[in-house]
Amino acid sequence: MNKIVKKAIIPAAGLGTRFLPATKALPKEMLPILDKPSIQFIVEEAVASGIEEILIVVSSNKNSIIDHFDYSFELEERLKQKKKMNEFKQIRKIADMVNIQFVRQKEPLGLGHAILCAQSFVGDEPFAVLLGDDIVMNEGGEPAVKQCIDAFNKTNSTVLGVQKVSDDVVHKYGVIDIDAKLQSDKSIFKIKGAVEKPSKEEAPSNYAILGRYILKPTIFAELKKTKVDIRGEIELTNAIMALIKHESVYAKEFIGRRYDIGSKSDYAISIIDEALKNPETKEEVSKYIIKVSKELGKK
Ligand code: G1P
């Protein structure tokens, strides 16, 4: 029988240079999408997918992430005194949601190295990896990582969450080389390779790996053998390529609206979309968007 995916790793050690000066003192994972830090969306997706234990890999300036998932004694007491019980419950829930641990990545050696920092947490179980720059909303449907876990349960193999992207952005992602689609489920592909950040010409397909992975502990041996690349990083994609030589690897085309919140424009769009969903803000923001659209239409 397959082992069940119960653990997840969330790498959160990056510098966030694209969002300076906001990220000078604030971890990029704490930048809010309207009123919720982006990392909370990621944790909630993992919890809604059946994950029971999470390891967040942090670096030295990320203590506010640890505080965010902890009890906040002073704030909670004040909210209770002021009888703001809804707010109290809301922030308590964040800390009680799931068992979260933290480990520090001591050197900035990339995603593959961040995952190596989690080896003892993982033990010999399959595990999920969720990247904080990729926020996927799928209201009314299964969360993205749950869809990948289901694909893992079908294939008992490593699964990479993918979606189609346009030619002009393939250079930002790991891109898969498809071998064949699964007969029983056309959204699952067996893959024969993957290339990290290829040029448009080199890209083997338009399917980009978008921040959701189900990995097996066999990845650790490959990560340990993976050399630091020209960017000075141990690339997870390169370790997966090595793994493909002796293990099946699949990709799952997941359903959901995905935001690349590492890009300023997609980050702004994610906030607008949240504001249009939120009962507190949707009316005013809708009116404003209609007004601005008319003005833009006149130009
Ligand atoms: C990382 C991975 C890449 C993946 C991307 C998804 O790149 O290395 O394969 O496609 O995340 O967001 P990064 O964005 O950290 O450079």
PDB file of C-alpha atoms and ligand atoms in Angstrom:
ATOM      1  CA  MET A   1       0.000   0.000   0.000  1.00  0.00           C
ATOM      2  CA  ASN A   2       1.099   3.572  -0.700  1.00  0.00           C
ATOM      3  CA  LYS A   3       2.247   5.649   2.209  1.00  0.00           C
ATOM      4  CA  ILE A   4      -0.017   8.606   2.923  1.00  0.00           C
ATOM      5  CA  VAL A   5       1.273  12.150   2.396  1.00  0.00           C
ATOM      6  CA  LYS A   6       0.996  13.807   5.812  1.00  0.00           C
ATOM      7  CA  LYS A   7       4.006  16.115   5.863  1.00  0.00           C
ATOM      8  CA  ALA A   8       4.790  19.271   3.945  1.00  0.00           C
ATOM      9  CA  ILE A   9       7.772  21.554   3.543  1.00  0.00           C
ATOM     10  CA  ILE A  10       7.383  25.247   2.846  1.00  0.00           C
ATOM     11  CA  PRO A  11      10.694  26.851   1.849  1.00  0.00           C
ATOM     12  CA  ALA A  12      10.678  30.467   3.046  1.00  0.00           C
ATOM     13  CA  ALA A  13      14.315  31.459   3.206  1.00  0.00           C
ATOM     14  CA  GLY A  14      14.596  33.634   0.081  1.00  0.00           C
ATOM     15  CA  LEU A  15      15.662  37.279   0.281  1.00  0.00           C
ATOM     16  CA  GLY A  16      12.701  38.737  -1.594  1.00  0.00           C
ATOM     17  CA  THR A  17      14.891  41.242  -3.430  1.00  0.00           C
ATOM     18  CA  ARG A  18      12.183  41.882  -6.042  1.00  0.00           C
ATOM     19  CA  PHE A  19      10.020  43.465  -3.345  1.00  0.00           C
ATOM     20  CA  LEU A  20      12.572  45.787  -1.771  1.00  0.00           C
ATOM     21  CA  PRO A  21      12.190  48.076   0.113  1.00  0.00           C
ATOM     22  CA  ALA A  22       9.095  46.293   1.553  1.00  0.00           C
ATOM     23  CA  THR A  23      11.213  43.212   2.280  1.00  0.00           C
ATOM     24  CA  LYS A  24      14.064  45.067   3.977  1.00  0.00           C
ATOM     25  CA  ALA A  25      12.705  44.244   7.445  1.00  0.00           C
ATOM     26  CA  LEU A  26       9.637  42.149   6.509  1.00  0.00           C
ATOM     27  CA  PRO A  27       9.877  38.608   5.114  1.00  0.00           C
ATOM     28  CA  LYS A  28       8.313  38.474   1.648  1.00  0.00           C
ATOM     29  CA  GLU A  29       6.115  35.596   2.879  1.00  0.00           C
ATOM     30  CA  MET A  30       4.473  38.032   5.315  1.00  0.00           C
ATOM     31  CA  LEU A  31       3.395  40.452   2.575  1.00  0.00           C
ATOM     32  CA  PRO A  32      -0.378  40.388   2.779  1.00  0.00           C
ATOM     33  CA  ILE A  33      -2.850  39.568   0.061  1.00  0.00           C
ATOM     34  CA  LEU A  34      -5.414  42.050   1.338  1.00  0.00           C
ATOM     35  CA  ASP A  35      -5.439  41.135   5.054  1.00  0.00           C
ATOM     36  CA  LYS A  36      -3.734  37.755   5.184  1.00  0.00           C
ATOM     37  CA  PRO A  37       0.015  37.067   4.841  1.00  0.00           C
ATOM     38  CA  SER A  38       0.711  35.052   1.710  1.00  0.00           C
ATOM     39  CA  ILE A  39       2.304  32.218   3.728  1.00  0.00           C
ATOM     40  CA  GLN A  40      -0.987  31.718   5.580  1.00  0.00           C
ATOM     41  CA  PHE A  41      -2.696  30.953   2.256  1.00  0.00           C
ATOM     42  CA  ILE A  42      -0.030  28.295   1.667  1.00  0.00           C
ATOM     43  CA  VAL A  43      -0.420  26.760   5.142  1.00  0.00           C
ATOM     44  CA  GLU A  44      -4.221  26.736   4.768  1.00  0.00           C
ATOM     45  CA  GLU A  45      -3.931  24.993   1.399  1.00  0.00           C
ATOM     46  CA  ALA A  46      -1.738  22.302   2.971  1.00  0.00           C
ATOM     47  CA  VAL A  47      -4.143  21.816   5.899  1.00  0.00           C
ATOM     48  CA  ALA A  48      -7.167  21.631   3.558  1.00  0.00           C
ATOM     49  CA  SER A  49      -5.263  18.921   1.651  1.00  0.00           C
ATOM     50  CA  GLY A  50      -4.893  16.656   4.683  1.00  0.00           C
ATOM     51  CA  ILE A  51      -1.363  17.660   5.705  1.00  0.00           C
ATOM     52  CA  GLU A  52      -0.816  17.193   9.447  1.00  0.00           C
ATOM     53  CA  GLU A  53       2.744  18.396   9.951  1.00  0.00           C
ATOM     54  CA  ILE A  54       4.510  21.322   8.309  1.00  0.00           C
ATOM     55  CA  LEU A  55       8.147  22.331   8.317  1.00  0.00           C
ATOM     56  CA  ILE A  56       8.860  25.905   7.268  1.00  0.00           C
ATOM     57  CA  VAL A  57      12.458  26.444   6.179  1.00  0.00           C
ATOM     58  CA  VAL A  58      13.446  29.967   7.173  1.00  0.00           C
ATOM     59  CA  SER A  59      16.534  32.175   7.153  1.00  0.00           C
ATOM     60  CA  SER A  60      17.804  34.575   9.789  1.00  0.00           C
ATOM     61  CA  ASN A  61      15.455  37.540   9.190  1.00  0.00           C
ATOM     62  CA  LYS A  62      12.204  35.562   9.178  1.00  0.00           C
ATOM     63  CA  ASN A  63      11.213  35.580  12.845  1.00  0.00           C
ATOM     64  CA  SER A  64       7.885  37.280  12.192  1.00  0.00           C
ATOM     65  CA  ILE A  65       6.780  34.121  10.319  1.00  0.00           C
ATOM     66  CA  ILE A  66       7.436  32.116  13.496  1.00  0.00           C
ATOM     67  CA  ASP A  67       5.525  34.713  15.551  1.00  0.00           C
ATOM     68  CA  HIS A  68       2.603  34.636  13.123  1.00  0.00           C
ATOM     69  CA  PHE A  69       1.993  30.930  13.744  1.00  0.00           C
ATOM     70  CA  ASP A  70       2.498  31.201  17.515  1.00  0.00           C
ATOM     71  CA  TYR A  71       0.110  32.333  20.255  1.00  0.00           C
ATOM     72  CA  SER A  72       0.307  36.077  20.767  1.00  0.00           C
ATOM     73  CA  PHE A  73      -0.309  36.404  24.495  1.00  0.00           C
ATOM     74  CA  GLU A  74      -0.443  40.194  24.760  1.00  0.00           C
ATOM     75  CA  LEU A  75      -2.645  40.737  21.718  1.00  0.00           C
ATOM     76  CA  GLU A  76      -4.961  37.876  22.685  1.00  0.00           C
ATOM     77  CA  GLU A  77      -5.399  39.232  26.248  1.00  0.00           C
ATOM     78  CA  ARG A  78      -6.193  42.711  24.939  1.00  0.00           C
ATOM     79  CA  LEU A  79      -8.717  41.382  22.459  1.00  0.00           C
ATOM     80  CA  LYS A  80     -10.388  39.385  25.249  1.00  0.00           C
ATOM     81  CA  GLN A  81     -10.503  42.450  27.539  1.00  0.00           C
ATOM     82  CA  LYS A  82     -12.110  44.478  24.766  1.00  0.00           C
ATOM     83  CA  LYS A  83     -14.558  41.614  24.118  1.00  0.00           C
ATOM     84  CA  LYS A  84     -13.399  41.327  20.530  1.00  0.00           C
ATOM     85  CA  MET A  85     -14.010  37.591  20.564  1.00  0.00           C
ATOM     86  CA  ASN A  86     -14.233  37.133  16.775  1.00  0.00           C
ATOM     87  CA  GLU A  87     -10.815  38.686  16.308  1.00  0.00           C
ATOM     88  CA  PHE A  88      -9.478  36.639  19.242  1.00  0.00           C
ATOM     89  CA  LYS A  89     -10.758  33.397  17.711  1.00  0.00           C
ATOM     90  CA  GLN A  90      -9.439  34.354  14.299  1.00  0.00           C
ATOM     91  CA  ILE A  91      -5.870  34.806  15.486  1.00  0.00           C
ATOM     92  CA  ARG A  92      -5.971  31.818  17.873  1.00  0.00           C
ATOM     93  CA  LYS A  93      -7.037  29.625  14.959  1.00  0.00           C
ATOM     94  CA  ILE A  94      -3.890  30.508  13.019  1.00  0.00           C
ATOM     95  CA  ALA A  95      -1.697  29.065  15.777  1.00  0.00           C
ATOM     96  CA  ASP A  96      -3.906  26.002  16.371  1.00  0.00           C
ATOM     97  CA  MET A  97      -4.407  25.102  12.715  1.00  0.00           C
ATOM     98  CA  VAL A  98      -1.648  22.507  12.384  1.00  0.00           C
ATOM     99  CA  ASN A  99       1.617  21.355  13.891  1.00  0.00           C
ATOM    100  CA  ILE A 100       4.296  23.662  12.450  1.00  0.00           C
ATOM    101  CA  GLN A 101       8.024  23.392  12.958  1.00  0.00           C
ATOM    102  CA  PHE A 102      10.817  25.614  11.724  1.00  0.00           C
ATOM    103  CA  VAL A 103      14.367  25.013  10.626  1.00  0.00           C
ATOM    104  CA  ARG A 104      16.953  27.503   9.456  1.00  0.00           C
ATOM    105  CA  GLN A 105      18.665  27.244   6.106  1.00  0.00           C
ATOM    106  CA  LYS A 106      22.077  28.515   7.122  1.00  0.00           C
ATOM    107  CA  GLU A 107      23.356  29.270   3.622  1.00  0.00           C
ATOM    108  CA  PRO A 108      21.452  30.692   0.620  1.00  0.00           C
ATOM    109  CA  LEU A 109      22.043  27.663  -1.602  1.00  0.00           C
ATOM    110  CA  GLY A 110      18.659  27.453  -3.275  1.00  0.00           C
ATOM    111  CA  LEU A 111      15.506  25.365  -3.248  1.00  0.00           C
ATOM    112  CA  GLY A 112      17.215  21.953  -3.411  1.00  0.00           C
ATOM    113  CA  HIS A 113      19.363  22.840  -0.416  1.00  0.00           C
ATOM    114  CA  ALA A 114      16.301  24.106   1.517  1.00  0.00           C
ATOM    115  CA  ILE A 115      14.701  20.693   1.011  1.00  0.00           C
ATOM    116  CA  LEU A 116      17.868  18.945   2.160  1.00  0.00           C
ATOM    117  CA  CYS A 117      17.519  20.898   5.437  1.00  0.00           C
ATOM    118  CA  ALA A 118      14.224  19.025   5.961  1.00  0.00           C
ATOM    119  CA  GLN A 119      15.540  15.476   5.629  1.00  0.00           C
ATOM    120  CA  SER A 120      15.261  14.485   9.290  1.00  0.00           C
ATOM    121  CA  PHE A 121      11.735  15.978   9.482  1.00  0.00           C
ATOM    122  CA  VAL A 122      10.645  13.894   6.491  1.00  0.00           C
ATOM    123  CA  GLY A 123      12.123  10.550   7.560  1.00  0.00           C
ATOM    124  CA  ASP A 124      11.070   7.830   5.131  1.00  0.00           C
ATOM    125  CA  GLU A 125       7.672   9.192   4.120  1.00  0.00           C
ATOM    126  CA  PRO A 126       6.526  10.877   0.925  1.00  0.00           C
ATOM    127  CA  PHE A 127       6.029  14.608   1.421  1.00  0.00           C
ATOM    128  CA  ALA A 128       4.630  17.704  -0.241  1.00  0.00           C
ATOM    129  CA  VAL A 129       6.542  20.874  -1.063  1.00  0.00           C
ATOM    130  CA  LEU A 130       4.659  24.144  -1.497  1.00  0.00           C
ATOM    131  CA  LEU A 131       6.414  27.273  -2.721  1.00  0.00           C
ATOM    132  CA  GLY A 132       5.233  30.573  -1.332  1.00  0.00           C
ATOM    133  CA  ASP A 133       5.520  32.558  -4.571  1.00  0.00           C
ATOM    134  CA  ASP A 134       2.783  30.445  -6.128  1.00  0.00           C
ATOM    135  CA  ILE A 135      -0.628  31.085  -4.629  1.00  0.00           C
ATOM    136  CA  VAL A 136      -3.396  28.938  -6.116  1.00  0.00           C
ATOM    137  CA  MET A 137      -7.060  29.737  -5.518  1.00  0.00           C
ATOM    138  CA  ASN A 138      -9.595  27.062  -6.377  1.00  0.00           C
ATOM    139  CA  GLU A 139     -12.799  27.977  -4.562  1.00  0.00           C
ATOM    140  CA  GLY A 140     -15.302  25.154  -4.523  1.00  0.00           C
ATOM    141  CA  GLY A 141     -12.724  22.690  -5.843  1.00  0.00           C
ATOM    142  CA  GLU A 142      -9.804  20.712  -4.447  1.00  0.00           C
ATOM    143  CA  PRO A 143      -6.706  22.668  -3.365  1.00  0.00           C
ATOM    144  CA  ALA A 144      -3.799  22.394  -5.830  1.00  0.00           C
ATOM    145  CA  VAL A 145      -1.595  20.289  -3.576  1.00  0.00           C
ATOM    146  CA  LYS A 146      -4.518  17.922  -2.819  1.00  0.00           C
ATOM    147  CA  GLN A 147      -4.873  17.356  -6.563  1.00  0.00           C
ATOM    148  CA  CYS A 148      -1.160  16.472  -6.673  1.00  0.00           C
ATOM    149  CA  ILE A 149      -1.515  14.145  -3.660  1.00  0.00           C
ATOM    150  CA  ASP A 150      -4.369  12.347  -5.476  1.00  0.00           C
ATOM    151  CA  ALA A 151      -2.077  11.930  -8.500  1.00  0.00           C
ATOM    152  CA  PHE A 152       0.620  10.548  -6.182  1.00  0.00           C
ATOM    153  CA  ASN A 153      -1.896   8.059  -4.767  1.00  0.00           C
ATOM    154  CA  LYS A 154      -2.690   6.920  -8.325  1.00  0.00           C
ATOM    155  CA  THR A 155       0.892   6.610  -9.535  1.00  0.00           C
ATOM    156  CA  ASN A 156       2.836   5.968  -6.311  1.00  0.00           C
ATOM    157  CA  SER A 157       5.516   8.194  -7.875  1.00  0.00           C
ATOM    158  CA  THR A 158       6.985  11.665  -7.584  1.00  0.00           C
ATOM    159  CA  VAL A 159       4.474  14.243  -8.865  1.00  0.00           C
ATOM    160  CA  LEU A 160       5.145  17.798 -10.039  1.00  0.00           C
ATOM    161  CA  GLY A 161       2.233  20.243 -10.137  1.00  0.00           C
ATOM    162  CA  VAL A 162       2.177  21.981 -13.528  1.00  0.00           C
ATOM    163  CA  GLN A 163       0.123  24.365 -15.610  1.00  0.00           C
ATOM    164  CA  LYS A 164       0.526  25.713 -19.130  1.00  0.00           C
ATOM    165  CA  VAL A 165       2.295  29.055 -19.429  1.00  0.00           C
ATOM    166  CA  SER A 166       2.989  31.230 -22.474  1.00  0.00           C
ATOM    167  CA  ASP A 167       6.277  31.124 -24.429  1.00  0.00           C
ATOM    168  CA  ASP A 168       7.425  34.474 -23.108  1.00  0.00           C
ATOM    169  CA  VAL A 169       7.572  33.303 -19.476  1.00  0.00           C
ATOM    170  CA  VAL A 170       8.988  29.741 -19.748  1.00  0.00           C
ATOM    171  CA  HIS A 171      12.430  31.156 -18.813  1.00  0.00           C
ATOM    172  CA  LYS A 172      11.115  31.822 -15.276  1.00  0.00           C
ATOM    173  CA  TYR A 173      10.265  28.199 -14.485  1.00  0.00           C
ATOM    174  CA  GLY A 174      11.223  24.553 -14.441  1.00  0.00           C
ATOM    175  CA  VAL A 175       9.663  23.144 -17.627  1.00  0.00           C
ATOM    176  CA  ILE A 176       8.753  19.485 -18.145  1.00  0.00           C
ATOM    177  CA  ASP A 177       9.402  17.200 -21.092  1.00  0.00           C
ATOM    178  CA  ILE A 178       6.301  15.026 -21.521  1.00  0.00           C
ATOM    179  CA  ASP A 179       6.591  11.338 -22.303  1.00  0.00           C
ATOM    180  CA  ALA A 180       2.893  10.295 -22.363  1.00  0.00           C
ATOM    181  CA  LYS A 181      -0.450  11.179 -20.792  1.00  0.00           C
ATOM    182  CA  LEU A 182      -1.970   8.636 -18.445  1.00  0.00           C
ATOM    183  CA  GLN A 183      -4.782   6.721 -20.213  1.00  0.00           C
ATOM    184  CA  SER A 184      -7.038   6.775 -17.145  1.00  0.00           C
ATOM    185  CA  ASP A 185      -6.491  10.486 -16.384  1.00  0.00           C
ATOM    186  CA  LYS A 186      -5.378  12.907 -19.084  1.00  0.00           C
ATOM    187  CA  SER A 187      -4.330  15.528 -16.530  1.00  0.00           C
ATOM    188  CA  ILE A 188      -1.494  13.267 -15.362  1.00  0.00           C
ATOM    189  CA  PHE A 189       1.586  12.972 -17.599  1.00  0.00           C
ATOM    190  CA  LYS A 190       4.568  10.682 -17.314  1.00  0.00           C
ATOM    191  CA  ILE A 191       7.596  12.865 -17.883  1.00  0.00           C
ATOM    192  CA  LYS A 192      11.000  12.080 -19.359  1.00  0.00           C
ATOM    193  CA  GLY A 193      12.828  15.212 -18.283  1.00  0.00           C
ATOM    194  CA  ALA A 194      12.679  18.743 -16.954  1.00  0.00           C
ATOM    195  CA  VAL A 195      14.744  21.843 -17.656  1.00  0.00           C
ATOM    196  CA  GLU A 196      15.242  24.657 -15.163  1.00  0.00           C
ATOM    197  CA  LYS A 197      14.589  28.120 -16.618  1.00  0.00           C
ATOM    198  CA  PRO A 198      15.038  27.283 -20.336  1.00  0.00           C
ATOM    199  CA  SER A 199      14.966  29.859 -23.115  1.00  0.00           C
ATOM    200  CA  LYS A 200      11.865  29.895 -25.299  1.00  0.00           C
ATOM    201  CA  GLU A 201      13.792  27.883 -27.912  1.00  0.00           C
ATOM    202  CA  GLU A 202      15.097  25.278 -25.452  1.00  0.00           C
ATOM    203  CA  ALA A 203      11.798  24.722 -23.589  1.00  0.00           C
ATOM    204  CA  PRO A 204      10.628  21.119 -24.098  1.00  0.00           C
ATOM    205  CA  SER A 205       6.962  22.109 -23.564  1.00  0.00           C
ATOM    206  CA  ASN A 206       4.786  24.915 -22.203  1.00  0.00           C
ATOM    207  CA  TYR A 207       4.059  23.098 -18.970  1.00  0.00           C
ATOM    208  CA  ALA A 208       5.796  24.847 -16.088  1.00  0.00           C
ATOM    209  CA  ILE A 209       6.359  23.413 -12.612  1.00  0.00           C
ATOM    210  CA  LEU A 210       4.371  25.807 -10.440  1.00  0.00           C
ATOM    211  CA  GLY A 211       5.408  25.398  -6.855  1.00  0.00           C
ATOM    212  CA  ARG A 212       3.680  22.140  -5.904  1.00  0.00           C
ATOM    213  CA  TYR A 213       5.598  18.862  -5.567  1.00  0.00           C
ATOM    214  CA  ILE A 214       4.973  15.454  -4.032  1.00  0.00           C
ATOM    215  CA  LEU A 215       8.386  13.930  -3.432  1.00  0.00           C
ATOM    216  CA  LYS A 216       9.691  10.655  -2.078  1.00  0.00           C
ATOM    217  CA  PRO A 217      12.634  10.376   0.314  1.00  0.00           C
ATOM    218  CA  THR A 218      14.671   9.004  -2.639  1.00  0.00           C
ATOM    219  CA  ILE A 219      15.093  12.640  -3.715  1.00  0.00           C
ATOM    220  CA  PHE A 220      17.561  13.269  -0.864  1.00  0.00           C
ATOM    221  CA  ALA A 221      20.282  11.024  -2.342  1.00  0.00           C
ATOM    222  CA  GLU A 222      19.952  12.902  -5.651  1.00  0.00           C
ATOM    223  CA  LEU A 223      19.977  16.305  -3.947  1.00  0.00           C
ATOM    224  CA  LYS A 224      23.194  15.398  -2.137  1.00  0.00           C
ATOM    225  CA  LYS A 225      24.817  14.564  -5.484  1.00  0.00           C
ATOM    226  CA  THR A 226      23.497  17.676  -7.241  1.00  0.00           C
ATOM    227  CA  LYS A 227      26.169  20.276  -7.902  1.00  0.00           C
ATOM    228  CA  VAL A 228      25.680  23.981  -7.283  1.00  0.00           C
ATOM    229  CA  ASP A 229      24.669  25.554 -10.626  1.00  0.00           C
ATOM    230  CA  ILE A 230      25.805  28.810 -12.266  1.00  0.00           C
ATOM    231  CA  ARG A 231      23.359  30.755 -10.090  1.00  0.00           C
ATOM    232  CA  GLY A 232      25.096  29.311  -7.005  1.00  0.00           C
ATOM    233  CA  GLU A 233      22.094  27.132  -6.138  1.00  0.00           C
ATOM    234  CA  ILE A 234      21.331  23.454  -5.707  1.00  0.00           C
ATOM    235  CA  GLU A 235      18.368  23.111  -8.051  1.00  0.00           C
ATOM    236  CA  LEU A 236      15.539  20.759  -7.163  1.00  0.00           C
ATOM    237  CA  THR A 237      14.736  20.390 -10.873  1.00  0.00           C
ATOM    238  CA  ASN A 238      18.247  19.029 -11.536  1.00  0.00           C
ATOM    239  CA  ALA A 239      17.862  16.455  -8.739  1.00  0.00           C
ATOM    240  CA  ILE A 240      14.495  15.417 -10.206  1.00  0.00           C
ATOM    241  CA  MET A 241      16.138  15.016 -13.625  1.00  0.00           C
ATOM    242  CA  ALA A 242      18.685  12.658 -12.070  1.00  0.00           C
ATOM    243  CA  LEU A 243      15.871  10.752 -10.340  1.00  0.00           C
ATOM    244  CA  ILE A 244      14.047  10.191 -13.640  1.00  0.00           C
ATOM    245  CA  LYS A 245      16.927   7.940 -14.759  1.00  0.00           C
ATOM    246  CA  HIS A 246      15.814   5.261 -12.301  1.00  0.00           C
ATOM    247  CA  GLU A 247      12.281   6.173 -11.102  1.00  0.00           C
ATOM    248  CA  SER A 248       9.019   7.195 -12.758  1.00  0.00           C
ATOM    249  CA  VAL A 249       8.134  10.849 -12.363  1.00  0.00           C
ATOM    250  CA  TYR A 250       4.734  12.301 -13.242  1.00  0.00           C
ATOM    251  CA  ALA A 251       3.272  15.766 -13.657  1.00  0.00           C
ATOM    252  CA  LYS A 252      -0.241  16.739 -12.647  1.00  0.00           C
ATOM    253  CA  GLU A 253      -1.921  19.601 -14.485  1.00  0.00           C
ATOM    254  CA  PHE A 254      -3.756  21.074 -11.521  1.00  0.00           C
ATOM    255  CA  ILE A 255      -6.891  23.201 -11.690  1.00  0.00           C
ATOM    256  CA  GLY A 256      -6.961  26.614 -10.063  1.00  0.00           C
ATOM    257  CA  ARG A 257      -6.191  30.286 -10.582  1.00  0.00           C
ATOM    258  CA  ARG A 258      -2.538  30.640  -9.870  1.00  0.00           C
ATOM    259  CA  TYR A 259      -0.847  33.912  -8.991  1.00  0.00           C
ATOM    260  CA  ASP A 260       2.907  34.397  -9.304  1.00  0.00           C
ATOM    261  CA  ILE A 261       3.138  36.729  -6.357  1.00  0.00           C
ATOM    262  CA  GLY A 262       6.900  36.991  -6.896  1.00  0.00           C
ATOM    263  CA  SER A 263       5.887  39.295  -9.767  1.00  0.00           C
ATOM    264  CA  LYS A 264       4.623  42.743  -8.793  1.00  0.00           C
ATOM    265  CA  SER A 265       1.780  42.825 -11.294  1.00  0.00           C
ATOM    266  CA  ASP A 266       0.417  39.387 -10.349  1.00  0.00           C
ATOM    267  CA  TYR A 267       0.768  40.330  -6.680  1.00  0.00           C
ATOM    268  CA  ALA A 268      -1.319  43.467  -7.289  1.00  0.00           C
ATOM    269  CA  ILE A 269      -3.908  41.418  -9.227  1.00  0.00           C
ATOM    270  CA  SER A 270      -4.135  38.881  -6.389  1.00  0.00           C
ATOM    271  CA  ILE A 271      -5.019  41.688  -3.968  1.00  0.00           C
ATOM    272  CA  ILE A 272      -7.666  43.080  -6.331  1.00  0.00           C
ATOM    273  CA  ASP A 273      -9.229  39.612  -6.729  1.00  0.00           C
ATOM    274  CA  GLU A 274      -9.304  39.094  -2.964  1.00  0.00           C
ATOM    275  CA  ALA A 275     -10.825  42.544  -2.465  1.00  0.00           C
ATOM    276  CA  LEU A 276     -13.532  41.635  -4.975  1.00  0.00           C
ATOM    277  CA  LYS A 277     -14.371  38.513  -2.947  1.00  0.00           C
ATOM    278  CA  ASN A 278     -14.289  40.091   0.495  1.00  0.00           C
ATOM    279  CA  PRO A 279     -17.728  41.308   1.714  1.00  0.00           C
ATOM    280  CA  GLU A 280     -16.065  44.232   3.505  1.00  0.00           C
ATOM    281  CA  THR A 281     -14.376  45.604   0.402  1.00  0.00           C
ATOM    282  CA  LYS A 282     -16.063  44.223  -2.711  1.00  0.00           C
ATOM    283  CA  GLU A 283     -18.615  46.967  -3.278  1.00  0.00           C
ATOM    284  CA  GLU A 284     -16.265  49.926  -3.052  1.00  0.00           C
ATOM    285  CA  VAL A 285     -13.486  48.213  -4.934  1.00  0.00           C
ATOM    286  CA  SER A 286     -15.895  47.135  -7.732  1.00  0.00           C
ATOM    287  CA  LYS A 287     -17.118  50.715  -8.114  1.00  0.00           C
ATOM    288  CA  TYR A 288     -13.556  51.964  -8.240  1.00  0.00           C
ATOM    289  CA  ILE A 289     -12.539  49.382 -10.868  1.00  0.00           C
ATOM    290  CA  ILE A 290     -15.533  50.315 -13.058  1.00  0.00           C
ATOM    291  CA  LYS A 291     -14.602  53.998 -12.775  1.00  0.00           C
ATOM    292  CA  VAL A 292     -10.940  53.382 -13.571  1.00  0.00           C
ATOM    293  CA  SER A 293     -11.839  51.081 -16.503  1.00  0.00           C
ATOM    294  CA  LYS A 294     -13.993  53.805 -18.034  1.00  0.00           C
ATOM    295  CA  GLU A 295     -11.177  56.314 -17.671  1.00  0.00           C
ATOM    296  CA  LEU A 296      -8.678  53.882 -19.184  1.00  0.00           C
ATOM    297  CA  GLY A 297     -11.114  53.160 -22.033  1.00  0.00           C
ATOM    298  CA  LYS A 298     -11.142  56.863 -22.940  1.00  0.00           C
ATOM    299  CA  LYS A 299      -7.357  56.995 -23.337  1.00  0.00           C
TER     300      LYS A 299
HETATM  301  C1  G1P B   1      11.412  27.680  -8.486  1.00  0.00           C
HETATM  302  C2  G1P B   1      11.797  26.361  -9.167  1.00  0.00           C
HETATM  303  C3  G1P B   1      11.187  26.293 -10.576  1.00  0.00           C
HETATM  304  C4  G1P B   1       9.683  26.502 -10.488  1.00  0.00           C
HETATM  305  C5  G1P B   1       9.374  27.833  -9.769  1.00  0.00           C
HETATM  306  C6  G1P B   1       7.883  27.965  -9.550  1.00  0.00           C
HETATM  307  O1  G1P B   1      12.067  28.731  -9.133  1.00  0.00           O
HETATM  308  O2  G1P B   1      13.208  26.251  -9.230  1.00  0.00           O
HETATM  309  O3  G1P B   1      11.459  25.045 -11.151  1.00  0.00           O
HETATM  310  O4  G1P B   1       9.124  26.501 -11.787  1.00  0.00           O
HETATM  311  O5  G1P B   1      10.004  27.892  -8.497  1.00  0.00           O
HETATM  312  O6  G1P B   1       7.537  29.191  -9.010  1.00  0.00           O
HETATM  313  P1  G1P B   1      12.233  30.205  -8.456  1.00  0.00           P
HETATM  314  O7  G1P B   1      10.953  30.942  -8.747  1.00  0.00           O
HETATM  315  O8  G1P B   1      12.470  29.989  -7.002  1.00  0.00           O
HETATM  316  O9  G1P B   1      13.399  30.828  -9.145  1.00  0.00           O
END
